[in-house]
PDB file of C-alpha atoms and ligand atoms in Angstrom:
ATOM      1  CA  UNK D   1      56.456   2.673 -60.712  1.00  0.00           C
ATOM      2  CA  UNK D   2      59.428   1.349 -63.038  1.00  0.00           C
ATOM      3  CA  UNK D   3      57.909  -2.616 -62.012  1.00  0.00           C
ATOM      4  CA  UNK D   4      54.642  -1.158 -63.685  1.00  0.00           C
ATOM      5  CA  UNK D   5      56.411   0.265 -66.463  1.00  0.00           C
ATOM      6  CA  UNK D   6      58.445  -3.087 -66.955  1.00  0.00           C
ATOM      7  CA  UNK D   7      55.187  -5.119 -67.105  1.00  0.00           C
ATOM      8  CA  UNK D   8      53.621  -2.768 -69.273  1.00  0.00           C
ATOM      9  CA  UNK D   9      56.210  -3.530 -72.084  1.00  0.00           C
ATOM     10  CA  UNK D  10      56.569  -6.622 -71.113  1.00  0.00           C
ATOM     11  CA  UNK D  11      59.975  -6.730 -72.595  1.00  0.00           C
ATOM     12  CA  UNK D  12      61.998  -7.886 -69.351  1.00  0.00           C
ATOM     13  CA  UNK D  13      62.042 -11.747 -70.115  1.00  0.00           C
ATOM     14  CA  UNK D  14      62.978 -12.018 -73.261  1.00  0.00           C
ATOM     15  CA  UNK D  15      63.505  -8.718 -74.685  1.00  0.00           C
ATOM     16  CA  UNK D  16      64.841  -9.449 -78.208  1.00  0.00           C
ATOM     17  CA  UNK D  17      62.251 -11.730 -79.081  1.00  0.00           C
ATOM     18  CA  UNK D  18      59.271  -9.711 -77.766  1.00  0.00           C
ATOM     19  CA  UNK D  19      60.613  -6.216 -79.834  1.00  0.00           C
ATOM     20  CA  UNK D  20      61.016  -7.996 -82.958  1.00  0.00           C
ATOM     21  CA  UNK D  21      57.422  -9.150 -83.160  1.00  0.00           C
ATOM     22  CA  UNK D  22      56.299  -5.778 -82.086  1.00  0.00           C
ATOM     23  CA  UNK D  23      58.963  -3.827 -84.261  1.00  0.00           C
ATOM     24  CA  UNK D  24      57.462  -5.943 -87.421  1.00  0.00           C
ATOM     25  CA  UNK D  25      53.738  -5.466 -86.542  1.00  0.00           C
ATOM     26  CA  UNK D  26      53.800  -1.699 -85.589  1.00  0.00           C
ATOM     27  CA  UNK D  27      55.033  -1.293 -89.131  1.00  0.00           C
ATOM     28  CA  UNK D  28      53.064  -3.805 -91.422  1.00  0.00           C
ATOM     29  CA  UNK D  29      50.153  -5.109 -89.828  1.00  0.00           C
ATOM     30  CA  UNK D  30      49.622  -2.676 -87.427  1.00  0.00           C
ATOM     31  CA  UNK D  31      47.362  -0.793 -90.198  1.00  0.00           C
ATOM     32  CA  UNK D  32      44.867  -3.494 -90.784  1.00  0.00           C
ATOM     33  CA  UNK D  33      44.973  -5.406 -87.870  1.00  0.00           C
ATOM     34  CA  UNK D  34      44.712  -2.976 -85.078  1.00  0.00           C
ATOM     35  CA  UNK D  35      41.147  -1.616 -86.690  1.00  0.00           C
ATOM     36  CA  UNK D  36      39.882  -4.721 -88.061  1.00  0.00           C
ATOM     37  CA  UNK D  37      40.028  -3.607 -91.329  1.00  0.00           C
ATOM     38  CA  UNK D  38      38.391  -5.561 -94.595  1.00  0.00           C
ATOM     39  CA  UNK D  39      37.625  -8.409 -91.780  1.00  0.00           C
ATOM     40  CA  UNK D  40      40.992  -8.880 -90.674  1.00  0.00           C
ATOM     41  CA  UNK D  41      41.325 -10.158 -86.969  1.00  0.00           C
ATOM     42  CA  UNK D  42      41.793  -7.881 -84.122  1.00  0.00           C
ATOM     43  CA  UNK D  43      45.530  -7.545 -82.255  1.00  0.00           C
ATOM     44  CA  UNK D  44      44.841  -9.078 -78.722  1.00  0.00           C
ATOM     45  CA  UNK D  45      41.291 -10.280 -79.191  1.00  0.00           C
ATOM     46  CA  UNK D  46      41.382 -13.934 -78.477  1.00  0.00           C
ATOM     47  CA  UNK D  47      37.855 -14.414 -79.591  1.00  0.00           C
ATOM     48  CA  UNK D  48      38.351 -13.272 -83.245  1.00  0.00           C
ATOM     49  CA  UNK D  49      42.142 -15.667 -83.361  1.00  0.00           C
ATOM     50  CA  UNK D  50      41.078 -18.496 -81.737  1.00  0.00           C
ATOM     51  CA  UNK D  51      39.253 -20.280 -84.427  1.00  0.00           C
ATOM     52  CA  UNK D  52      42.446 -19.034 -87.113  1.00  0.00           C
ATOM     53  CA  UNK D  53      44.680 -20.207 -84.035  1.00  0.00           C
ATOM     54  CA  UNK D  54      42.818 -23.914 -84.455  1.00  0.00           C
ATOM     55  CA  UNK D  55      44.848 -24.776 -87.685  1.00  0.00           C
ATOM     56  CA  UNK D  56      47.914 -24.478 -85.665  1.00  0.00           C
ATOM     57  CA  UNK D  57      50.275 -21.701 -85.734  1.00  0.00           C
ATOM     58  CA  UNK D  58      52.199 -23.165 -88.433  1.00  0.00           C
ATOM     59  CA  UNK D  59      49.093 -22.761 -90.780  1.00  0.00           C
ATOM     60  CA  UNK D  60      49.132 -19.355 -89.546  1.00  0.00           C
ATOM     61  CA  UNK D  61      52.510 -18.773 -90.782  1.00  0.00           C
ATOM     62  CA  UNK D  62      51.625 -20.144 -94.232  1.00  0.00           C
ATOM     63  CA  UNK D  63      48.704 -18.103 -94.872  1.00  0.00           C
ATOM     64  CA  UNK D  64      50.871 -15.239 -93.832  1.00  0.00           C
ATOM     65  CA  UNK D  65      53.330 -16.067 -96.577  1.00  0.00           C
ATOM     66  CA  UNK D  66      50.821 -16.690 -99.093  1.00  0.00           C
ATOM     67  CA  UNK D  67      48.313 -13.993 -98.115  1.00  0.00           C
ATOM     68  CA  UNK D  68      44.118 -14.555 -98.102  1.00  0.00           C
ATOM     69  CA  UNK D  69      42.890 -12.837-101.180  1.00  0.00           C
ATOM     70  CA  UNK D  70      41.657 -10.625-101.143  1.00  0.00           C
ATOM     71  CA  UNK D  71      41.855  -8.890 -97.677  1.00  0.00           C
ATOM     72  CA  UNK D  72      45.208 -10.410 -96.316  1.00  0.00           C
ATOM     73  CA  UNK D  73      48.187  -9.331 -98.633  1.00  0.00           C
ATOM     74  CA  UNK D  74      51.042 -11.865 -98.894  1.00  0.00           C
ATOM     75  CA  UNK D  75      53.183 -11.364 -96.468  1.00  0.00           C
ATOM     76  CA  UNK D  76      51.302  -8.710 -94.655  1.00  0.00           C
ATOM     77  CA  UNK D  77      53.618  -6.215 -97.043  1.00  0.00           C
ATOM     78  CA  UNK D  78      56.637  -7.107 -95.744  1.00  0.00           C
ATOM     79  CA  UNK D  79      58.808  -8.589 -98.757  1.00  0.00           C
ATOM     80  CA  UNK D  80      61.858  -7.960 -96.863  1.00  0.00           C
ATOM     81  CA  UNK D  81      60.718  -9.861 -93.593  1.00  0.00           C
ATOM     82  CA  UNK D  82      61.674 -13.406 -92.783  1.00  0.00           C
ATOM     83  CA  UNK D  83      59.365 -16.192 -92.055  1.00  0.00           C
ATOM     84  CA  UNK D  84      60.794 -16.003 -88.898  1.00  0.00           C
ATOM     85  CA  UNK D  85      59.654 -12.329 -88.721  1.00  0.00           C
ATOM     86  CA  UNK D  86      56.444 -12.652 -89.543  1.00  0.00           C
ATOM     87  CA  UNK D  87      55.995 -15.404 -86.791  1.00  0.00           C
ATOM     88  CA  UNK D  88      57.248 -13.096 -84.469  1.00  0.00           C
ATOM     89  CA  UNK D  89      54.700 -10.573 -85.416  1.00  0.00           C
ATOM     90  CA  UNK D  90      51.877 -13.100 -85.413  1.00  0.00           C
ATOM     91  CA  UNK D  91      52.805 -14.503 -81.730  1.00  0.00           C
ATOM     92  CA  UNK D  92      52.912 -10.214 -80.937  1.00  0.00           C
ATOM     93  CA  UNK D  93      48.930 -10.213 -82.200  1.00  0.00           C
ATOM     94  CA  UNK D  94      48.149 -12.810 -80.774  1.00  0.00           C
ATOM     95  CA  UNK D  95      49.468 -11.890 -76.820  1.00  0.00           C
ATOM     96  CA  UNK D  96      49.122  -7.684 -77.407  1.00  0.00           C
ATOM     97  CA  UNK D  97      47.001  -5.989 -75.786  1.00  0.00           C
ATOM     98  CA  UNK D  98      44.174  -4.431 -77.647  1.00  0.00           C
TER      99      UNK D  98
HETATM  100  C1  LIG O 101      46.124  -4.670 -95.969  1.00  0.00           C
HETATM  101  C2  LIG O 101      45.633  -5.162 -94.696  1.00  0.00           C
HETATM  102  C3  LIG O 101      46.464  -6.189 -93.933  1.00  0.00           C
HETATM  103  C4  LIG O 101      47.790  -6.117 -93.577  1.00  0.00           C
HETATM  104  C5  LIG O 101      48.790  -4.995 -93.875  1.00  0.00           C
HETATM  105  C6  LIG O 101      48.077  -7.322 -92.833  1.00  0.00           C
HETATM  106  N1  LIG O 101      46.955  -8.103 -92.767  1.00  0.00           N
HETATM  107 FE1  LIG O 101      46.834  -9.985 -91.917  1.00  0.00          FE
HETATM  108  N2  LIG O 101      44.881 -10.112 -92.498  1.00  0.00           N
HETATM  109  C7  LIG O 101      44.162  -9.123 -93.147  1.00  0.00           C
HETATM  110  C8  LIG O 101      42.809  -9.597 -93.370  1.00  0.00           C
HETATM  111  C9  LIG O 101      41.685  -8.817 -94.041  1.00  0.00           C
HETATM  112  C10 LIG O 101      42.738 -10.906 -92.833  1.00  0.00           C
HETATM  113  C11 LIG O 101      41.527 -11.841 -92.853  1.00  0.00           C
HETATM  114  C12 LIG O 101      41.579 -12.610 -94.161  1.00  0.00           C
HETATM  115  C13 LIG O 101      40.444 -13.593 -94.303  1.00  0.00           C
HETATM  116  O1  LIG O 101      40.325 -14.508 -93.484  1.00  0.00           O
HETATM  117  O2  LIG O 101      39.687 -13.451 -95.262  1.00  0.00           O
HETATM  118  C14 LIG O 101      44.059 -11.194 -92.293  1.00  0.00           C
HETATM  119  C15 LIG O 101      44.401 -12.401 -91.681  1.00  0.00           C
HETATM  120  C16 LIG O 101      45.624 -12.660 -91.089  1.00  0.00           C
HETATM  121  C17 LIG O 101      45.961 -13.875 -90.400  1.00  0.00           C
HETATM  122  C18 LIG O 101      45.059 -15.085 -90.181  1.00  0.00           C
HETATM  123  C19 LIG O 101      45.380 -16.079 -91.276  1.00  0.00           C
HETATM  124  C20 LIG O 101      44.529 -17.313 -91.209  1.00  0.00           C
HETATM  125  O3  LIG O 101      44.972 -18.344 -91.740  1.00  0.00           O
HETATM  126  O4  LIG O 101      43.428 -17.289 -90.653  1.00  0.00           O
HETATM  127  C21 LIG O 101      47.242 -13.752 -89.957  1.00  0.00           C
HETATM  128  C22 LIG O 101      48.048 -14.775 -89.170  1.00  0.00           C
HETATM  129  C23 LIG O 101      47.720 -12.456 -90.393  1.00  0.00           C
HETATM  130  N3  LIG O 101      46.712 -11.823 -91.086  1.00  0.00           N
HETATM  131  C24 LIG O 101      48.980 -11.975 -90.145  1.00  0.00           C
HETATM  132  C25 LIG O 101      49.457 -10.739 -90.595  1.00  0.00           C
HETATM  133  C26 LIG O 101      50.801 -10.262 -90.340  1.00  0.00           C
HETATM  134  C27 LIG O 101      51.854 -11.011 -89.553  1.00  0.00           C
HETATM  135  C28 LIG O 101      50.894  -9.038 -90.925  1.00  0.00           C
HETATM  136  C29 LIG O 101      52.096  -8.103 -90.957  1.00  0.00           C
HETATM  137  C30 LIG O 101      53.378  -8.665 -91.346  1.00  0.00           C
HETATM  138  C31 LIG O 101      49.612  -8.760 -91.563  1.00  0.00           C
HETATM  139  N4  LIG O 101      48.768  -9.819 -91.320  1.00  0.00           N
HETATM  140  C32 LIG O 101      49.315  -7.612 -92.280  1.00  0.00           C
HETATM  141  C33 LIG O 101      44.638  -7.893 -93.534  1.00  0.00           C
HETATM  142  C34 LIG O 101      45.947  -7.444 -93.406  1.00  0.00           C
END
């Protein structure tokens, strides 16, 4: 029961960097991403991130930053959030669940 629970949250190897990714994404990208919305690829479906995922994660991060006009706000919303905290929400979307 509390092994299931672990794996569920999958937070027992490396719990800081695992919550901070989720923390980010549950509050800013959460709203678009989780639906789909305006086109925007879906948390956890590998299908719909694997051709983004092609340009390299790096890419990724940039377009973050920048934002895709005119679906994809810069920085998913977050002003406040480091570049290192919106990679940690992108690697979260990428290996969630749907
Ligand atoms: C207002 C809605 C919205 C929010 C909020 C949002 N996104 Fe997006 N995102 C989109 C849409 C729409 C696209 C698809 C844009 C396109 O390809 O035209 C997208 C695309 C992306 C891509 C793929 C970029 C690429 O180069 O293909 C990444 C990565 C991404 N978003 C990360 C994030 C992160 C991280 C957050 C939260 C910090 C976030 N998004 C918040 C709507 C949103």
């Amino acid at each position: 029961m509390w092994l299931c629970l672990c794996v569920l949250l999958s937070g027992c190897g490396e719990p800081g960097e695992v919550a901070a990714g989720e923390e980010t994404y549950n509050r800013y990208c959460f709203s678009c991403h989780a639906a789909g919305l305006a086109g925007a690829p879906k948390t956890g479906i590998a299908d719909m991130w694997a051709p983004r995922l092609a340009k390299g994660r790096e890419v990724l991060l940039a377009t973050t930053i920048e934002g895709i006009a005119p679906g994809m706000p810069p920085r998913g919303l977050c002003q406040e959030c480091t570049d290192a905290q919106l990679n940690d929400a992108i690697g979260f979307m990428l290996s969630a669940k749907p």
